[in-house]
Tab-separated table of C-alpha atoms in Angstrom:
chain	number	residue	atom	x	y	z
J	1	SER	CA	14.332	99.167	-101.391
J	2	SER	CA	16.162	102.442	-102.113
J	3	ASP	CA	18.541	101.698	-99.224
J	4	LEU	CA	19.464	98.386	-100.853
J	5	ILE	CA	19.941	100.056	-104.273
J	6	MET	CA	22.188	102.708	-102.771
J	7	SER	CA	24.155	100.016	-100.973
J	8	LEU	CA	24.517	98.065	-104.183
J	9	GLU	CA	25.580	101.131	-106.148
J	10	GLY	CA	28.191	101.912	-103.547
J	11	SER	CA	29.647	98.423	-103.336
J	12	GLY	CA	29.169	97.192	-106.884
J	13	GLY	CA	27.030	94.220	-105.855
J	14	LEU	CA	26.208	91.637	-103.237
J	15	ASP	CA	27.516	88.065	-103.217
J	16	PHE	CA	25.382	85.334	-101.702
J	17	GLU	CA	26.710	82.153	-100.134
J	18	ILE	CA	27.068	79.000	-102.179
J	19	HIS	CA	24.326	76.546	-101.267
J	20	PRO	CA	23.728	72.958	-102.377
J	21	PHE	CA	20.568	72.307	-104.352
J	22	LYS	CA	19.108	68.828	-104.714
J	23	LYS	CA	17.687	68.093	-108.154
J	24	ASN	CA	14.749	65.797	-108.890
J	25	ASP	CA	17.080	62.959	-109.879
J	26	GLY	CA	18.764	63.106	-106.466
J	27	SER	CA	22.009	64.703	-107.643
J	28	VAL	CA	23.308	67.798	-105.863
J	29	VAL	CA	24.469	70.973	-107.589
J	30	TYR	CA	25.941	74.144	-106.122
J	31	HIS	CA	24.857	77.643	-107.135
J	32	HIS	CA	26.462	80.980	-106.451
J	33	ALA	CA	24.222	84.070	-106.641
J	34	ASN	CA	25.365	87.626	-107.220
J	35	MET	CA	22.979	90.604	-107.092
J	36	PHE	CA	24.078	93.922	-108.580
J	37	SER	CA	22.618	97.256	-109.665
J	38	MET	CA	22.078	98.085	-113.277
J	39	PHE	CA	23.609	101.100	-115.015
J	40	GLY	CA	22.755	103.056	-118.131
J	41	SER	CA	19.085	103.133	-119.174
J	42	ASN	CA	18.264	100.497	-116.530
J	43	ARG	CA	20.021	102.374	-113.747
J	44	GLY	CA	18.505	101.693	-110.358
J	45	GLU	CA	17.146	98.273	-111.288
J	46	LEU	CA	18.478	95.115	-109.659
J	47	ALA	CA	19.834	92.148	-111.580
J	48	LEU	CA	20.445	88.647	-110.194
J	49	ARG	CA	23.056	86.364	-111.679
J	50	ILE	CA	23.161	82.693	-110.736
J	51	ASP	CA	26.138	80.514	-111.715
J	52	ASP	CA	26.517	76.751	-111.431
J	53	VAL	CA	29.754	76.323	-109.472
J	54	SER	CA	29.408	72.585	-108.794
J	55	LYS	CA	32.689	71.789	-110.572
J	56	GLN	CA	34.639	74.383	-108.576
J	57	VAL	CA	33.145	73.089	-105.328
J	58	GLU	CA	34.066	69.510	-106.270
J	59	LEU	CA	37.644	70.513	-107.117
J	60	ASN	CA	37.964	72.460	-103.857
J	61	GLN	CA	36.695	69.449	-101.898
J	62	GLN	CA	39.178	67.165	-103.648
J	63	LEU	CA	42.019	69.578	-102.910
J	64	PHE	CA	40.993	69.848	-99.253
J	65	HIS	CA	40.782	66.051	-98.948
J	66	ALA	CA	44.219	65.613	-100.547
J	67	GLN	CA	45.746	68.193	-98.190
J	68	LYS	CA	44.081	66.538	-95.192
J	69	MET	CA	45.360	63.084	-96.205
J	70	GLU	CA	48.875	64.435	-96.739
J	71	ALA	CA	48.856	66.019	-93.276
J	72	MET	CA	47.535	62.791	-91.752
J	73	GLU	CA	50.198	60.703	-93.494
J	74	THR	CA	52.915	63.017	-92.169
J	75	LEU	CA	51.489	62.826	-88.638
J	76	VAL	CA	51.097	59.037	-88.711
J	77	GLY	CA	54.600	58.578	-90.092
J	78	GLY	CA	56.112	60.721	-87.327
J	79	ILE	CA	54.197	58.974	-84.527
J	80	ALA	CA	54.979	55.502	-85.906
J	81	HIS	CA	58.685	56.331	-86.197
J	82	ASP	CA	58.866	57.580	-82.586
J	83	PHE	CA	56.901	54.591	-81.304
J	84	LYS	CA	59.233	52.240	-83.153
J	85	ASN	CA	62.190	53.789	-81.304
J	86	MET	CA	60.361	53.359	-77.987
J	87	LEU	CA	59.771	49.668	-78.722
J	88	SER	CA	63.470	49.243	-79.454
J	89	GLY	CA	64.245	50.621	-75.979
J	90	ILE	CA	61.681	48.284	-74.387
J	91	ASN	CA	63.178	45.313	-76.225
J	92	ALA	CA	66.682	46.165	-75.043
J	93	ASN	CA	65.567	46.342	-71.409
J	94	LEU	CA	63.571	43.144	-71.815
J	95	PHE	CA	66.698	41.367	-73.028
J	96	MET	CA	68.544	42.394	-69.848
J	97	ILE	CA	65.631	41.255	-67.662
J	98	LYS	CA	65.676	37.849	-69.378
J	99	ARG	CA	69.349	37.420	-68.549
J	100	GLU	CA	68.808	38.374	-64.908
J	101	THR	CA	65.802	36.056	-64.455
J	102	ASP	CA	67.220	33.004	-66.194
J	103	ALA	CA	66.480	30.806	-63.156
J	104	MET	CA	62.834	31.941	-62.924
J	105	PRO	CA	60.818	29.903	-65.468
J	106	GLU	CA	57.489	31.576	-64.658
J	107	THR	CA	58.946	35.034	-65.239
J	108	GLN	CA	60.641	33.820	-68.417
J	109	GLU	CA	57.278	32.612	-69.744
J	110	ARG	CA	55.685	35.991	-69.079
J	111	ILE	CA	58.575	37.737	-70.797
J	112	LYS	CA	57.999	35.577	-73.864
J	113	GLY	CA	54.401	36.795	-73.929
J	114	VAL	CA	55.560	40.410	-73.746
J	115	GLU	CA	58.055	39.797	-76.557
J	116	HIS	CA	55.274	38.383	-78.704
J	117	LEU	CA	53.139	41.477	-78.071
J	118	ILE	CA	56.064	43.755	-78.929
J	119	SER	CA	56.546	41.839	-82.169
J	120	SER	CA	52.866	42.343	-83.051
J	121	ALA	CA	53.092	46.030	-82.153
J	122	SER	CA	56.151	46.338	-84.379
J	123	ASP	CA	54.213	44.802	-87.278
J	124	MET	CA	51.386	47.288	-86.704
J	125	ILE	CA	53.871	50.146	-86.788
J	126	HIS	CA	55.086	48.819	-90.117
J	127	GLN	CA	51.491	49.009	-91.361
J	128	LEU	CA	51.285	52.649	-90.254
J	129	LEU	CA	54.552	53.458	-91.991
J	130	THR	CA	53.242	51.659	-95.079
J	131	PHE	CA	50.204	53.953	-95.005
J	132	ALA	CA	52.382	57.033	-94.550
J	133	ARG	CA	54.731	56.090	-97.396
J	134	LYS	CA	51.987	54.641	-99.618
J	135	ASP	CA	53.945	51.385	-99.885
J	136	ARG	CA	52.296	48.198	-101.123
J	137	VAL	CA	51.035	45.852	-98.417
J	138	LYS	CA	52.917	42.547	-98.428
J	139	PHE	CA	50.754	39.429	-98.642
J	140	GLN	CA	51.744	35.966	-97.470
J	141	HIS	CA	50.259	32.527	-98.124
J	142	PHE	CA	49.391	30.886	-94.780
J	143	ASN	CA	46.937	28.615	-92.988
J	144	LEU	CA	44.301	30.764	-91.303
J	145	VAL	CA	43.266	28.255	-88.600
J	146	PRO	CA	46.478	28.096	-86.500
J	147	PHE	CA	46.953	31.812	-87.127
J	148	LEU	CA	43.510	32.539	-85.629
J	149	ASN	CA	44.389	30.496	-82.553
J	150	GLU	CA	47.545	32.527	-81.981
J	151	ALA	CA	45.767	35.807	-82.754
J	152	PHE	CA	43.072	34.900	-80.222
J	153	LYS	CA	45.674	34.352	-77.487
J	154	LEU	CA	47.129	37.805	-78.112
J	155	ALA	CA	43.736	39.498	-78.236
J	156	LYS	CA	42.728	37.949	-74.898
J	157	VAL	CA	45.361	40.068	-73.172
J	158	SER	CA	43.100	43.136	-73.436
J	159	ILE	CA	40.099	41.327	-71.905
J	160	PRO	CA	39.409	41.747	-68.131
J	161	ALA	CA	39.649	38.574	-66.060
J	162	GLU	CA	35.966	38.740	-65.017
J	163	LEU	CA	34.808	38.615	-68.657
J	164	LYS	CA	34.371	35.085	-69.986
J	165	ILE	CA	35.641	34.525	-73.498
J	166	ARG	CA	35.754	31.345	-75.547
J	167	HIS	CA	36.534	30.459	-79.150
J	168	ASN	CA	35.565	27.726	-81.566
J	169	PHE	CA	37.507	27.942	-84.800
J	170	HIS	CA	36.993	25.824	-87.898
J	171	ASP	CA	39.367	22.826	-87.615
J	172	GLU	CA	40.103	22.243	-91.308
J	173	ASN	CA	43.016	23.885	-93.104
J	174	LEU	CA	42.036	27.213	-94.643
J	175	TRP	CA	44.848	28.556	-96.792
J	176	ILE	CA	44.608	32.233	-97.626
J	177	SER	CA	46.687	34.976	-99.217
J	178	ALA	CA	46.621	37.955	-96.855
J	179	ASN	CA	48.609	40.219	-94.589
J	180	GLY	CA	48.954	38.623	-91.165
J	181	THR	CA	49.244	41.907	-89.281
J	182	GLN	CA	46.016	43.188	-90.774
J	183	ILE	CA	44.205	39.932	-89.894
J	184	GLN	CA	45.536	40.264	-86.333
J	185	GLN	CA	44.187	43.813	-86.163
J	186	VAL	CA	40.779	42.641	-87.368
J	187	ILE	CA	40.612	40.003	-84.598
J	188	MET	CA	41.710	42.479	-81.917
J	189	ASN	CA	39.242	45.132	-83.081
J	190	LEU	CA	36.349	42.659	-83.139
J	191	ILE	CA	37.115	41.403	-79.630
J	192	ASN	CA	37.664	44.906	-78.231
J	193	ASN	CA	34.372	46.068	-79.738
J	194	ALA	CA	32.625	43.059	-78.217
J	195	ARG	CA	34.248	43.827	-74.846
J	196	ASP	CA	32.878	47.379	-74.913
J	197	ALA	CA	29.428	46.117	-75.957
J	198	VAL	CA	29.028	43.688	-73.036
J	199	LYS	CA	30.871	45.555	-70.276
J	200	LYS	CA	27.605	46.627	-68.581
J	201	SER	CA	26.124	43.149	-68.705
J	202	PRO	CA	25.774	41.341	-65.335
J	203	SER	CA	27.319	38.175	-66.838
J	204	PRO	CA	29.484	39.317	-69.757
J	205	ARG	CA	30.699	36.694	-72.222
J	206	ILE	CA	32.253	36.805	-75.660
J	207	ASP	CA	32.075	33.926	-78.133
J	208	VAL	CA	34.428	33.936	-81.094
J	209	ASP	CA	33.550	31.425	-83.802
J	210	SER	CA	34.659	30.712	-87.340
J	211	SER	CA	33.044	28.439	-89.878
J	212	LEU	CA	33.399	27.531	-93.529
J	213	PHE	CA	31.202	29.587	-95.856
J	214	GLU	CA	30.664	28.861	-99.518
J	215	PRO	CA	29.092	31.825	-101.334
J	216	ASP	CA	26.426	31.181	-103.937
J	217	GLU	CA	25.779	33.167	-107.132
J	218	THR	CA	23.489	35.597	-105.308
J	219	PHE	CA	26.238	36.460	-102.829
């Protein structure tokens, strides 16, 4: 319309938003459209220019992702460092409680359990700091079976008393090269997810099993 032409002549052109376009092969490209008025012998006519800006969009997305990850690493590092200091304070108080309850074996046993949990929490903090500093994860060579038994005991702490939970782990030695803290986190996450899944059940129960698996060529 003449109103649009006048508007274009006054502003020099109109930019349109960048929109993704899906090609026949399934790939996605991004186009940027710019409409402007013509001058000279074609004065008053409209021209439309379309540019493929897929590369710029990809670079912008990569930059945004890098900035987001850097901010997350800074946040995680700060939280992990503060939490580590809090655990140190808890440990110091726990040491004093142990000295004052030396003649109370039941209390001493419970304190040992708390110390074990603090140790696991400390290892998890180390994992967070590893993520924040981009350090390499340290692997150890250990037998998975007794480790799973200990990991199961720790994970049970987060399970309500009314929820039945049992385990049946493979009884042969299974030597692996892995990071123990990460394996512990896997066990805890699996059990916590299972707890949330069955919490509305009238008779909730969680079974944790492990068995030997030998992959074939297809796998």
